[in-house]
Amino acid sequence: MDWIRRFARHYPGQKLEEMGAPEIVAFLSDLAVRQKVSLSTQRQAQSALVFLYRDVLGLALEGLADATRARSSRVLPNVMTRSEVKVILGS
């Protein structure tokens, strides 16, 4: 429900039934570019909107692949050396 609310707020005054793939693509691209959400967050938003349009409103969507994709996280985990572990464990 939260993603549907955010989508509706992104297009104030417009009815959900009158919008479609172009608006969803623009919304998802905005999430990636301006809001810098993670790829999994963008996918969650897309899944919610696809569910709304396909299963609730009964409308077909095509062209969602045109959205700018968020980048997946490239943060590597910190790994401690053996000596750092010994200091922490006190041995």
PDB file of C-alpha atoms in Angstrom:
ATOM      1  CA  MET A   1       0.000   0.000   0.000  1.00  0.00           C
ATOM      2  CA  ASP A   2       2.864   2.371   0.772  1.00  0.00           C
ATOM      3  CA  TRP A   3       4.253   2.180  -2.769  1.00  0.00           C
ATOM      4  CA  ILE A   4       0.823   2.780  -4.246  1.00  0.00           C
ATOM      5  CA  ARG A   5       0.416   5.851  -2.023  1.00  0.00           C
ATOM      6  CA  ARG A   6       3.844   7.148  -3.030  1.00  0.00           C
ATOM      7  CA  PHE A   7       3.037   6.600  -6.682  1.00  0.00           C
ATOM      8  CA  ALA A   8      -0.305   8.419  -6.346  1.00  0.00           C
ATOM      9  CA  ARG A   9       1.411  11.320  -4.524  1.00  0.00           C
ATOM     10  CA  HIS A  10       3.968  11.498  -7.322  1.00  0.00           C
ATOM     11  CA  TYR A  11       1.086  12.301  -9.702  1.00  0.00           C
ATOM     12  CA  PRO A  12      -1.355  14.406  -7.655  1.00  0.00           C
ATOM     13  CA  GLY A  13      -4.772  14.893  -9.189  1.00  0.00           C
ATOM     14  CA  GLN A  14      -4.452  12.022 -11.648  1.00  0.00           C
ATOM     15  CA  LYS A  15      -6.531   8.858 -11.393  1.00  0.00           C
ATOM     16  CA  LEU A  16      -4.654   5.577 -11.133  1.00  0.00           C
ATOM     17  CA  GLU A  17      -6.905   4.024 -13.803  1.00  0.00           C
ATOM     18  CA  GLU A  18      -5.912   6.716 -16.303  1.00  0.00           C
ATOM     19  CA  MET A  19      -2.176   6.227 -15.827  1.00  0.00           C
ATOM     20  CA  GLY A  20      -0.074   3.333 -17.016  1.00  0.00           C
ATOM     21  CA  ALA A  21       3.369   2.171 -17.992  1.00  0.00           C
ATOM     22  CA  PRO A  22       4.810   5.606 -18.937  1.00  0.00           C
ATOM     23  CA  GLU A  23       4.008   7.015 -15.501  1.00  0.00           C
ATOM     24  CA  ILE A  24       5.294   3.908 -13.734  1.00  0.00           C
ATOM     25  CA  VAL A  25       8.540   4.038 -15.750  1.00  0.00           C
ATOM     26  CA  ALA A  26       8.992   7.701 -14.830  1.00  0.00           C
ATOM     27  CA  PHE A  27       8.280   6.957 -11.150  1.00  0.00           C
ATOM     28  CA  LEU A  28      10.698   4.012 -11.024  1.00  0.00           C
ATOM     29  CA  SER A  29      13.374   6.037 -12.826  1.00  0.00           C
ATOM     30  CA  ASP A  30      12.891   8.858 -10.320  1.00  0.00           C
ATOM     31  CA  LEU A  31      13.401   6.389  -7.489  1.00  0.00           C
ATOM     32  CA  ALA A  32      16.692   5.273  -9.005  1.00  0.00           C
ATOM     33  CA  VAL A  33      18.081   8.612 -10.154  1.00  0.00           C
ATOM     34  CA  ARG A  34      16.825  11.279  -7.767  1.00  0.00           C
ATOM     35  CA  GLN A  35      16.041   9.276  -4.649  1.00  0.00           C
ATOM     36  CA  LYS A  36      18.937   6.833  -5.137  1.00  0.00           C
ATOM     37  CA  VAL A  37      17.081   3.801  -3.787  1.00  0.00           C
ATOM     38  CA  SER A  38      18.623   0.340  -3.918  1.00  0.00           C
ATOM     39  CA  LEU A  39      17.804  -2.117  -6.668  1.00  0.00           C
ATOM     40  CA  SER A  40      15.771  -4.284  -4.282  1.00  0.00           C
ATOM     41  CA  THR A  41      13.729  -1.252  -3.176  1.00  0.00           C
ATOM     42  CA  GLN A  42      13.022  -0.311  -6.778  1.00  0.00           C
ATOM     43  CA  ARG A  43      11.966  -3.877  -7.555  1.00  0.00           C
ATOM     44  CA  GLN A  44       9.640  -3.885  -4.552  1.00  0.00           C
ATOM     45  CA  ALA A  45       7.975  -0.698  -5.807  1.00  0.00           C
ATOM     46  CA  GLN A  46       7.649  -2.146  -9.307  1.00  0.00           C
ATOM     47  CA  SER A  47       6.115  -5.372  -7.999  1.00  0.00           C
ATOM     48  CA  ALA A  48       3.545  -3.436  -5.963  1.00  0.00           C
ATOM     49  CA  LEU A  49       2.547  -1.320  -8.953  1.00  0.00           C
ATOM     50  CA  VAL A  50       2.396  -4.294 -11.323  1.00  0.00           C
ATOM     51  CA  PHE A  51       0.143  -6.075  -8.807  1.00  0.00           C
ATOM     52  CA  LEU A  52      -2.096  -3.005  -8.578  1.00  0.00           C
ATOM     53  CA  TYR A  53      -2.503  -2.621 -12.322  1.00  0.00           C
ATOM     54  CA  ARG A  54      -2.640  -6.291 -13.313  1.00  0.00           C
ATOM     55  CA  ASP A  55      -4.495  -7.931 -10.434  1.00  0.00           C
ATOM     56  CA  VAL A  56      -6.562  -5.134  -8.883  1.00  0.00           C
ATOM     57  CA  LEU A  57      -7.382  -2.834 -11.799  1.00  0.00           C
ATOM     58  CA  GLY A  58      -7.206  -5.559 -14.473  1.00  0.00           C
ATOM     59  CA  LEU A  59      -5.056  -3.445 -16.794  1.00  0.00           C
ATOM     60  CA  ALA A  60      -2.147  -4.748 -18.858  1.00  0.00           C
ATOM     61  CA  LEU A  61       1.242  -3.050 -18.619  1.00  0.00           C
ATOM     62  CA  GLU A  62       3.943  -3.115 -21.264  1.00  0.00           C
ATOM     63  CA  GLY A  63       7.232  -1.261 -21.513  1.00  0.00           C
ATOM     64  CA  LEU A  64       8.303  -1.309 -17.873  1.00  0.00           C
ATOM     65  CA  ALA A  65      11.775  -2.434 -18.921  1.00  0.00           C
ATOM     66  CA  ASP A  66      12.442   1.143 -20.061  1.00  0.00           C
ATOM     67  CA  ALA A  67      12.844   2.385 -16.476  1.00  0.00           C
ATOM     68  CA  THR A  68      16.306   3.442 -15.349  1.00  0.00           C
ATOM     69  CA  ARG A  69      17.532   0.716 -13.042  1.00  0.00           C
ATOM     70  CA  ALA A  70      18.933   1.384  -9.604  1.00  0.00           C
ATOM     71  CA  ARG A  71      22.419   0.101  -9.037  1.00  0.00           C
ATOM     72  CA  SER A  72      22.959  -2.880  -6.840  1.00  0.00           C
ATOM     73  CA  SER A  73      25.019  -2.300  -3.740  1.00  0.00           C
ATOM     74  CA  ARG A  74      28.746  -2.785  -4.218  1.00  0.00           C
ATOM     75  CA  VAL A  75      29.721  -2.387  -0.604  1.00  0.00           C
ATOM     76  CA  LEU A  76      32.024  -5.152   0.469  1.00  0.00           C
ATOM     77  CA  PRO A  77      31.772  -6.464   4.015  1.00  0.00           C
ATOM     78  CA  ASN A  78      34.520  -5.605   6.451  1.00  0.00           C
ATOM     79  CA  VAL A  79      36.569  -8.638   7.381  1.00  0.00           C
ATOM     80  CA  MET A  80      38.824  -8.654  10.402  1.00  0.00           C
ATOM     81  CA  THR A  81      42.298 -10.096  10.386  1.00  0.00           C
ATOM     82  CA  ARG A  82      43.289 -12.900  12.776  1.00  0.00           C
ATOM     83  CA  SER A  83      45.184 -10.452  14.958  1.00  0.00           C
ATOM     84  CA  GLU A  84      42.136  -8.136  15.201  1.00  0.00           C
ATOM     85  CA  VAL A  85      39.949 -11.098  16.240  1.00  0.00           C
ATOM     86  CA  LYS A  86      42.509 -12.095  18.914  1.00  0.00           C
ATOM     87  CA  VAL A  87      42.482  -8.560  20.321  1.00  0.00           C
ATOM     88  CA  ILE A  88      38.690  -8.522  20.508  1.00  0.00           C
ATOM     89  CA  LEU A  89      38.461 -11.994  22.063  1.00  0.00           C
ATOM     90  CA  GLY A  90      41.349 -11.252  24.411  1.00  0.00           C
ATOM     91  CA  SER A  91      43.379 -14.307  23.543  1.00  0.00           C
TER      92      SER A  91
END
